[in-house]
XYZ file of C-alpha atoms in Angstrom:
647
model
C 103.601 109.513 66.739
C 105.851 111.468 68.508
C 109.517 111.789 66.939
C 110.837 110.573 70.653
C 109.345 106.867 69.840
C 111.746 106.019 67.085
C 115.148 105.597 67.275
C 118.011 108.677 66.267
C 118.717 108.441 62.872
C 122.551 108.939 61.472
C 121.870 112.544 59.728
C 123.726 110.493 56.375
C 120.853 107.342 56.571
C 118.363 110.354 56.360
C 120.073 112.329 53.118
C 121.538 109.008 51.133
C 117.460 108.766 51.616
C 116.377 112.019 50.411
C 118.785 112.378 47.333
C 117.122 108.979 46.531
C 114.019 110.536 45.841
C 113.386 111.384 42.089
C 112.284 115.284 42.221
C 107.903 114.403 41.986
C 108.201 112.219 45.604
C 110.388 115.014 46.755
C 107.800 117.095 46.714
C 105.618 115.037 48.233
C 108.066 113.950 51.284
C 107.092 116.901 53.735
C 103.305 115.722 53.420
C 104.169 112.134 53.690
C 106.062 113.077 57.140
C 103.381 114.870 58.778
C 100.838 112.069 57.232
C 103.152 108.925 59.271
C 103.147 110.631 62.277
C 99.524 110.354 62.621
C 100.136 106.388 62.718
C 101.365 104.493 65.316
C 104.195 103.152 66.034
C 105.533 100.009 68.324
C 108.841 98.128 69.391
C 110.010 94.895 69.456
C 113.826 94.866 71.194
C 116.101 96.946 68.864
C 113.205 97.339 65.689
C 110.801 100.265 65.913
C 107.187 99.589 63.289
C 105.013 101.931 62.179
C 101.860 101.054 60.232
C 101.889 103.024 57.095
C 98.636 101.434 56.646
C 96.466 98.454 57.077
C 98.265 96.099 55.027
C 101.680 98.142 55.190
C 104.928 98.097 57.883
C 107.135 100.709 58.193
C 110.240 99.244 59.848
C 112.675 100.507 61.774
C 115.890 98.370 62.637
C 118.782 100.553 65.870
C 121.269 98.232 66.549
C 122.262 100.083 69.470
C 119.949 102.548 69.069
C 120.726 104.274 66.057
C 119.468 103.662 62.533
C 123.225 103.222 61.179
C 122.608 101.700 57.558
C 119.527 103.409 54.881
C 118.544 99.351 54.554
C 117.221 99.231 57.996
C 114.515 101.328 57.792
C 112.593 99.095 55.701
C 108.816 99.083 53.591
C 105.985 96.499 52.971
C 104.485 98.253 50.268
C 105.070 98.128 46.709
C 106.765 101.065 45.829
C 109.607 100.457 48.691
C 112.629 100.299 47.971
C 111.945 103.751 45.896
C 108.825 104.741 47.841
C 108.405 108.237 49.989
C 108.239 105.944 53.260
C 111.393 105.002 54.223
C 112.161 108.803 53.337
C 109.428 110.027 56.269
C 110.893 107.781 58.692
C 114.481 108.859 58.132
C 113.174 112.490 58.780
C 110.597 111.436 60.990
C 112.707 110.685 63.815
C 115.524 111.930 65.787
C 118.699 112.689 64.130
C 122.019 110.576 66.123
C 123.656 112.910 67.895
C 127.968 111.669 68.881
C 127.767 113.771 71.570
C 124.429 112.702 74.213
C 127.112 113.449 77.330
C 126.153 116.965 76.472
C 122.539 116.189 77.167
C 122.311 117.363 80.905
C 123.849 121.075 80.329
C 121.232 124.136 82.663
C 121.581 126.179 79.708
C 122.109 124.933 76.010
C 125.317 124.621 74.312
C 126.537 128.280 72.768
C 129.598 129.383 71.137
C 133.205 132.761 70.638
C 132.868 136.476 71.718
C 131.704 138.150 68.355
C 133.334 141.183 66.787
C 132.092 143.343 64.837
C 134.041 143.824 62.398
C 133.993 140.279 61.769
C 131.051 138.000 61.678
C 132.593 135.602 61.825
C 135.692 135.680 63.345
C 137.598 134.124 67.090
C 137.873 136.800 68.267
C 138.259 136.970 72.544
C 138.382 141.144 72.612
C 136.057 143.368 70.286
C 136.748 146.821 69.493
C 135.988 149.243 71.834
C 132.587 150.758 70.202
C 131.172 147.787 71.209
C 133.463 145.803 74.831
C 133.476 149.793 76.230
C 130.820 150.597 79.625
C 130.233 153.507 77.373
C 129.494 152.223 74.366
C 125.976 154.648 74.106
C 128.364 157.060 72.359
C 129.813 155.021 69.697
C 131.288 157.206 66.937
C 133.038 155.983 63.667
C 135.038 157.166 61.955
C 134.706 160.324 59.064
C 134.733 158.434 55.801
C 131.649 157.454 53.207
C 132.374 153.475 53.984
C 128.733 152.535 55.461
C 127.516 148.781 55.357
C 124.496 149.836 52.899
C 127.666 151.269 50.222
C 130.128 148.920 51.143
C 129.137 144.999 51.798
C 132.239 144.590 53.801
C 132.201 147.999 55.860
C 130.570 145.476 58.888
C 132.414 141.992 57.783
C 135.642 143.291 57.583
C 136.643 143.153 54.433
C 134.874 139.128 54.806
C 133.503 137.988 50.807
C 130.143 138.374 50.467
C 129.853 134.454 48.908
C 130.851 132.458 51.462
C 134.161 131.367 53.247
C 136.971 132.211 51.174
C 139.318 130.647 51.523
C 143.265 131.029 52.197
C 145.917 131.136 50.236
C 149.120 129.625 50.567
C 150.969 129.153 53.197
C 154.288 128.243 53.845
C 154.141 125.213 55.975
C 157.942 125.864 56.988
C 157.186 128.978 59.317
C 152.996 129.421 59.314
C 151.152 127.950 61.685
C 148.593 125.068 60.265
C 145.392 126.232 57.762
C 142.299 123.476 57.218
C 143.167 121.464 54.166
C 141.276 121.912 50.772
C 138.843 118.690 51.683
C 138.032 120.392 55.166
C 136.921 124.270 53.345
C 134.544 122.409 50.176
C 133.039 121.012 53.675
C 132.879 124.554 54.455
C 131.139 125.452 52.197
C 128.936 123.260 51.689
C 127.985 123.988 55.160
C 127.616 128.027 54.746
C 125.577 127.095 51.165
C 122.956 124.511 53.092
C 122.656 127.137 56.106
C 122.158 130.667 53.712
C 119.652 128.339 52.180
C 117.568 127.927 55.228
C 118.058 132.004 56.070
C 116.446 132.886 52.323
C 113.372 129.971 52.976
C 112.692 130.636 57.209
C 110.814 128.040 59.416
C 107.693 127.826 56.560
C 110.153 126.661 54.210
C 112.759 124.573 55.248
C 111.567 121.532 55.257
C 112.887 117.914 54.594
C 114.426 118.247 51.707
C 116.143 121.628 52.686
C 117.353 119.528 56.157
C 118.462 117.100 53.832
C 121.103 118.749 52.653
C 122.128 120.007 56.156
C 122.563 116.675 57.429
C 124.296 115.239 55.054
C 126.455 118.603 55.659
C 126.214 117.291 58.403
C 127.595 114.260 57.846
C 130.710 115.686 55.693
C 131.847 118.059 58.255
C 132.213 115.025 60.781
C 134.358 112.891 58.151
C 136.064 115.836 57.741
C 137.209 116.324 60.977
C 134.969 119.551 61.800
C 132.700 117.963 64.857
C 132.113 121.060 66.071
C 130.394 123.180 62.307
C 128.572 119.412 62.132
C 127.485 119.945 65.790
C 126.157 123.501 64.688
C 124.159 122.424 61.810
C 122.730 118.837 63.467
C 121.424 121.344 65.869
C 119.868 123.923 63.350
C 117.788 120.977 62.440
C 116.625 119.776 64.573
C 115.422 123.221 66.400
C 113.885 123.693 62.601
C 111.452 120.336 63.146
C 110.764 121.262 65.971
C 109.655 124.705 65.047
C 107.487 123.083 62.591
C 105.916 120.585 64.603
C 104.960 123.573 66.674
C 106.898 122.164 69.723
C 106.375 124.395 72.697
C 110.155 124.610 74.199
C 110.976 126.122 70.344
C 112.636 129.796 70.977
C 113.436 131.609 67.798
C 115.899 132.833 69.993
C 117.973 128.693 69.925
C 117.642 129.342 66.423
C 119.039 132.816 65.476
C 122.439 131.043 67.768
C 122.974 128.002 65.977
C 122.459 129.552 62.895
C 124.827 132.237 63.454
C 127.143 129.373 65.021
C 126.937 127.548 61.884
C 127.356 130.001 59.699
C 130.225 131.527 60.767
C 132.093 128.653 62.626
C 131.881 127.317 58.063
C 133.065 130.967 57.310
C 135.795 131.066 59.969
C 137.265 127.256 58.529
C 138.266 128.864 56.205
C 139.827 131.983 57.622
C 141.998 130.508 60.578
C 144.769 128.670 60.869
C 147.360 127.338 64.261
C 144.846 127.041 67.307
C 142.618 129.704 66.486
C 141.455 126.777 63.466
C 141.234 123.728 66.298
C 139.131 125.884 68.033
C 137.151 125.943 64.765
C 137.039 122.026 64.680
C 136.184 121.247 68.241
C 136.518 118.075 69.315
C 133.119 114.476 68.310
C 133.962 114.313 72.641
C 134.781 116.120 75.338
C 137.598 113.859 76.614
C 138.696 113.131 80.294
C 141.197 114.087 81.415
C 143.800 112.877 84.522
C 143.911 115.305 87.776
C 145.424 113.758 90.081
C 144.341 113.647 93.919
C 142.042 116.314 94.475
C 140.599 118.040 97.875
C 137.785 119.219 97.031
C 134.737 120.677 99.947
C 130.837 121.192 98.621
C 128.678 124.036 97.975
C 124.683 123.036 97.449
C 122.922 121.216 94.892
C 120.489 121.779 91.773
C 117.995 120.340 90.224
C 118.028 120.072 86.916
C 114.895 119.848 84.675
C 115.739 119.938 81.052
C 112.400 120.430 78.223
C 113.548 116.809 76.627
C 111.930 115.031 79.541
C 115.211 115.048 81.329
C 115.466 115.406 85.421
C 118.428 114.509 87.914
C 120.674 116.736 90.362
C 124.593 118.318 89.878
C 126.360 119.198 92.892
C 129.030 121.340 92.786
C 132.792 121.362 95.132
C 135.074 123.311 94.664
C 139.139 122.548 95.052
C 141.233 123.990 97.857
C 142.548 125.810 94.732
C 139.159 128.069 93.884
C 138.338 126.032 91.193
C 134.633 124.450 89.831
C 133.260 121.442 89.625
C 130.144 119.423 89.605
C 128.653 116.052 90.184
C 125.776 114.862 87.874
C 122.889 112.211 87.876
C 120.702 113.199 85.149
C 118.176 111.584 82.717
C 114.663 110.538 81.066
C 112.817 111.345 83.500
C 111.419 114.961 85.000
C 111.444 116.665 87.865
C 110.070 113.889 89.194
C 113.433 112.220 89.486
C 115.124 115.402 89.985
C 113.329 115.062 93.579
C 114.696 111.796 94.370
C 118.152 110.813 93.114
C 119.235 114.727 95.240
C 118.642 111.377 98.352
C 120.451 108.829 96.038
C 124.090 107.979 96.663
C 126.655 109.876 94.229
C 128.575 108.542 91.925
C 131.867 108.357 92.149
C 134.380 106.295 94.128
C 133.067 104.552 97.320
C 131.611 108.011 98.907
C 128.448 106.823 100.169
C 127.223 110.625 100.892
C 123.858 111.281 98.649
C 123.639 114.254 96.837
C 122.164 116.602 99.125
C 124.891 115.368 101.995
C 128.293 116.001 98.815
C 126.418 119.882 98.478
C 127.535 120.182 102.530
C 129.930 118.100 103.065
C 134.259 117.414 100.371
C 135.560 114.301 99.925
C 139.074 112.926 99.036
C 139.622 111.822 94.939
C 142.787 110.045 93.763
C 142.482 109.164 89.918
C 140.026 112.057 88.748
C 138.802 111.861 85.915
C 137.672 116.027 85.161
C 135.857 117.077 81.945
C 136.936 120.923 80.531
C 133.702 122.108 81.314
C 134.172 120.597 85.312
C 132.873 117.320 84.981
C 134.194 115.024 87.473
C 134.372 111.858 85.960
C 133.529 108.900 87.576
C 135.864 105.631 86.018
C 136.983 102.592 87.828
C 140.357 104.561 88.436
C 138.291 107.611 90.298
C 139.739 106.822 94.177
C 136.645 108.873 96.691
C 136.397 109.501 99.984
C 134.160 110.751 102.476
C 136.075 113.713 104.175
C 135.776 117.603 106.519
C 133.519 119.832 104.569
C 134.043 123.179 104.572
C 131.671 126.949 105.777
C 131.101 129.725 102.796
C 132.375 131.873 105.331
C 136.082 129.318 105.375
C 138.865 127.982 103.369
C 138.551 128.182 100.733
C 135.248 128.735 100.148
C 134.350 132.079 101.692
C 138.068 133.128 98.217
C 135.016 132.904 96.003
C 132.871 135.822 97.513
C 136.292 137.640 98.097
C 136.415 138.697 93.711
C 134.164 142.037 92.686
C 130.770 141.012 91.159
C 131.652 142.664 88.079
C 134.390 140.720 87.520
C 132.810 137.806 88.692
C 130.271 139.107 85.577
C 132.471 139.248 83.434
C 134.488 135.609 83.746
C 130.696 134.228 83.907
C 129.582 136.388 80.069
C 132.779 134.648 79.038
C 130.856 131.077 80.087
C 128.262 132.038 78.591
C 127.813 134.364 75.720
C 126.415 131.866 73.020
C 129.057 132.158 70.346
C 132.111 131.197 73.520
C 134.290 128.861 73.116
C 132.585 124.873 73.748
C 135.918 123.944 75.438
C 137.191 126.994 76.613
C 135.424 125.858 79.904
C 134.638 128.709 83.215
C 131.380 128.726 85.682
C 128.412 130.404 84.999
C 128.241 131.326 88.249
C 128.324 134.133 91.485
C 129.101 134.673 94.533
C 127.976 137.523 96.177
C 127.003 138.885 99.390
C 123.310 140.958 98.906
C 120.642 143.044 101.337
C 117.694 141.738 99.741
C 115.476 145.332 99.094
C 112.300 143.366 98.639
C 109.954 142.285 95.032
C 109.634 144.274 92.832
C 107.112 144.127 89.591
C 108.631 143.191 85.968
C 106.117 142.920 83.305
C 106.845 139.435 83.010
C 105.489 139.196 86.804
C 107.740 139.438 89.715
C 111.394 139.470 91.133
C 113.219 139.560 94.784
C 115.322 142.524 94.096
C 118.297 143.325 96.460
C 122.341 145.395 96.458
C 125.390 143.307 96.576
C 128.761 145.168 96.650
C 130.054 148.211 94.935
C 125.351 149.442 95.908
C 124.799 147.933 92.537
C 121.037 146.175 92.322
C 120.449 143.420 91.759
C 117.199 141.218 90.356
C 117.812 137.741 91.631
C 114.615 135.167 89.130
C 112.951 132.409 90.582
C 115.411 128.856 88.920
C 112.479 127.126 88.248
C 108.780 127.814 88.428
C 108.360 124.479 89.083
C 106.077 123.758 91.902
C 107.130 120.689 93.047
C 111.163 121.555 93.537
C 111.072 124.759 96.337
C 112.166 127.961 94.170
C 109.252 129.949 93.913
C 108.203 129.562 96.836
C 111.536 130.492 98.355
C 112.216 133.719 96.878
C 108.461 134.743 97.543
C 109.277 134.119 101.463
C 112.329 136.252 101.226
C 110.846 138.864 99.166
C 109.155 138.954 102.633
C 112.046 140.159 103.997
C 113.944 143.475 102.793
C 117.156 144.114 104.808
C 118.785 140.363 105.498
C 121.948 139.915 105.076
C 122.484 136.945 102.983
C 125.792 134.692 101.051
C 124.296 134.193 97.780
C 124.985 131.985 94.821
C 122.870 132.789 92.015
C 123.635 131.953 87.841
C 124.235 134.439 84.973
C 121.147 135.910 83.058
C 123.103 137.867 80.666
C 120.804 140.872 80.389
C 120.586 144.867 80.502
C 120.777 144.670 84.205
C 122.400 142.631 86.391
C 119.832 139.390 87.297
C 121.277 135.505 88.539
C 118.809 133.501 88.928
C 119.014 132.748 92.727
C 119.769 128.482 92.803
C 121.477 128.680 96.602
C 121.587 131.246 99.756
C 122.969 131.279 103.477
C 119.901 131.140 106.585
C 119.132 134.053 107.454
C 119.851 132.558 111.109
C 123.262 132.687 109.994
C 123.777 128.980 110.137
C 124.067 126.150 107.497
C 122.974 126.613 103.464
C 119.327 126.482 101.342
C 119.678 124.814 97.799
C 116.536 126.676 97.434
C 115.579 124.204 95.028
C 115.402 121.252 98.007
C 115.186 122.913 101.264
C 111.940 125.103 102.299
C 112.035 127.853 104.197
C 109.659 128.625 106.928
C 108.115 131.654 108.130
C 109.926 131.271 111.103
C 113.244 131.619 109.307
C 113.301 135.203 108.235
C 114.465 138.116 111.284
C 110.883 139.233 110.853
C 107.955 136.948 109.576
C 105.424 139.769 109.749
C 106.487 141.978 107.978
C 105.185 142.804 104.226
C 105.673 142.348 100.626
C 107.936 145.462 100.133
C 108.250 146.829 96.967
C 110.698 148.130 96.099
C 111.851 151.024 93.676
C 113.478 150.536 90.710
C 115.491 152.628 89.048
C 116.212 152.216 85.305
C 119.438 149.869 84.826
C 122.794 149.965 82.655
C 123.655 151.734 79.411
C 121.492 149.594 77.755
C 118.262 149.182 79.427
C 116.226 151.478 77.459
C 118.562 150.858 74.310
C 116.571 150.255 70.367
C 119.390 148.316 69.723
C 116.435 145.507 69.991
C 114.877 147.014 66.611
C 117.537 145.394 64.923
C 117.178 142.502 67.396
C 113.633 141.765 66.200
C 115.154 142.246 62.379
C 117.182 139.454 62.635
C 114.756 137.142 64.784
C 112.223 137.860 62.224
C 114.435 136.226 58.646
C 114.747 132.547 60.256
C 110.227 132.261 60.685
C 109.802 133.081 57.295
C 112.741 133.906 55.583
C 115.321 136.748 53.081
C 111.075 138.125 51.427
C 109.341 138.358 54.103
C 111.556 141.403 55.554
C 112.408 142.208 51.419
C 109.445 143.517 52.164
C 109.341 145.153 55.504
C 109.936 148.902 53.064
C 112.107 151.772 54.070
C 113.670 151.331 57.482
C 114.209 155.319 57.711
C 112.487 155.707 61.136
C 113.952 152.815 63.134
C 117.583 153.230 61.728
C 117.441 157.332 63.118
C 116.156 156.436 66.171
C 118.733 153.857 66.593
C 121.408 156.630 65.270
C 120.518 158.860 68.263
C 121.564 156.150 71.432
C 124.683 156.287 69.999
C 124.274 152.773 67.216
C 126.062 154.122 63.982
C 127.057 150.372 63.181
C 124.003 148.945 64.160
C 121.364 151.309 62.264
C 123.954 150.952 58.981
C 123.351 147.186 59.908
C 119.841 146.821 60.081
C 119.227 149.273 56.341
C 121.915 146.701 54.837
C 120.913 144.648 55.660
C 117.133 145.385 54.518
C 118.032 146.334 50.829
C 120.134 143.282 50.664
C 117.446 140.659 51.407
C 114.307 144.144 48.790
C 117.987 143.782 45.940
C 117.016 140.931 43.352
C 118.290 141.682 40.071
C 117.497 141.469 36.576
C 118.669 139.864 33.328
C 118.909 141.771 30.053
C 115.332 140.691 28.552
C 113.977 141.758 32.838
C 114.162 138.008 34.204
C 114.158 137.990 37.970
C 117.790 136.540 39.057
C 118.059 134.648 42.300
C 118.726 135.869 44.946
C 122.024 136.853 46.437
C 121.711 134.317 49.024
C 125.171 134.493 50.149
C 125.518 138.802 50.212
C 121.995 138.393 52.901
C 123.680 136.044 54.944
C 127.433 138.078 54.986
C 124.803 141.189 56.365
C 122.277 138.621 58.513
C 124.992 137.287 60.045
C 127.412 140.254 61.166
C 124.027 141.875 62.551
C 123.267 138.764 64.408
C 127.065 138.966 65.690
C 127.052 142.444 66.598
C 123.849 142.428 68.376
C 125.099 139.433 71.025
C 128.355 141.082 71.652
C 126.826 144.716 71.889
C 124.406 142.873 74.066
C 127.192 141.278 76.446
C 128.725 144.575 76.910
C 125.924 146.202 77.671
C 125.672 143.406 80.262
C 128.535 143.447 82.019
C 128.658 147.756 81.835
C 125.963 147.892 83.539
C 127.919 144.752 87.127
C 130.412 148.541 87.378
C 129.671 149.961 90.659
C 127.235 152.545 90.825
C 128.722 155.666 92.392
C 126.440 155.546 95.248
C 127.879 151.849 95.862
C 131.864 154.056 94.899
C 130.888 156.982 97.643
């Protein structure tokens, strides 16, 4: 049985069914979930039936597509309704998500640039040691305080026992703070997230997930949708990891766990506008934006790991703002290829997505989401208008911003811990000279040089052979010296890197949607030119940074839990190497993280006391947020003009 065949179940339903089980049945729950997964299912309208055995059936009733009450799951076995089957079915089904409109985003939702000094802070600016491009010379003040000797060192005096209560403030003169109920909900989320770190993926079974779902439901009721969404994301990723889903990545679970713990912590320490960002929104609202004159840029295919497919067409306003018109639904790459030539769902326009990418629109009564998606409500009126070439105003202005400034803007959008409602785009608009193909550990990519002499690696956006990306990039690699105007999506890395989405035609006339349009050898300036393997000099400041030594320990915690990290033993050699690279804070965090994982105190009789899960979670969160902030800083520094480019 595939979990996708089951209807989504509301988090509180799953939590209630698991909590109502006896201790004996809770121990059998994970095995019951696995056993139920091998059974066949059938759907009849809003009801899905699972054959538990030859004589017993389990039914999930989902009016409106979601199982919303415990009574909607029924079982025909003799022990029902106190049987393990109902809880197992709820645990096997997807957790209902209240934000389905986010499914067509090209990258995972990621949340606020991290500060090294406070893993849960919402500061938009990291400390100088993180944001300074010369971070390799990071120096700390002369002091005896280190993360090994003082837990507050890496967390700006953050308590090691989870979210701290906010002191009482004068409501007449102070900004709004979280209510006691919200702080209690945040405490529950923190504890549930810390329990996942303690157990790891292998130990975070249905009972641990149920605690997360209960905490998420409570957070929703307490108006904390951002933290609740992070908890649901953790549950979804845990289930994918335990089921062996090939699309699962440990890095995604690291990000979701750090978002959950960081947001839970900040509920109790934030106020005013920062608290509003921490609370988040259950849905991204569309707000009126009056009349818009839009100019098409390009159309890209969207194919997700969840089996959805479609297109996203990018347009720009007369003021340079970027907007998107999308059409994404279940169907995979086949649907993406078909939808590109369907009419855009916007007003009375008869343009297809491909046509809109080169034409224009005049829109009245426009509605726009915070991330730039154009709404298609009944009040929206749109008619076809003249487009503009990339070399004509207003589009030409997009290529006039220096690459380093564009990269900094894109990083604010793609940051793992950016404000979800912060908006912004991860696209870069560059004029480049192609240098040829370059070998990498994972294959090869196209190397180009942009303004300032910065070498940029242009990677394939989607390797599916049904799309044109791979063949087009291979052909462009055979034309060194060609000058193009390109649009790409930033890939955060210690070196300048983009996924190539669109480019001007090599002949200078028109544009190419690299996912759909196929270049021919005759389109290239010299179709007989051999592929040139360009020399690749080391990237920016972080090209060979040993920061990965800390990053891999952060990731190792997630699959196997705290105990596995505690068995690593002496990490002196690793910390010494990190310090030699000029990263003393990273070295201190690594030492503190491993020491906290291994620490187990005993009582007066020599018996082991429970592990300090809150303290370990605090160190882990500090390390996760620190590595993300440094990686983003190194990426930003790599886009600065080279000395050759300045001359």
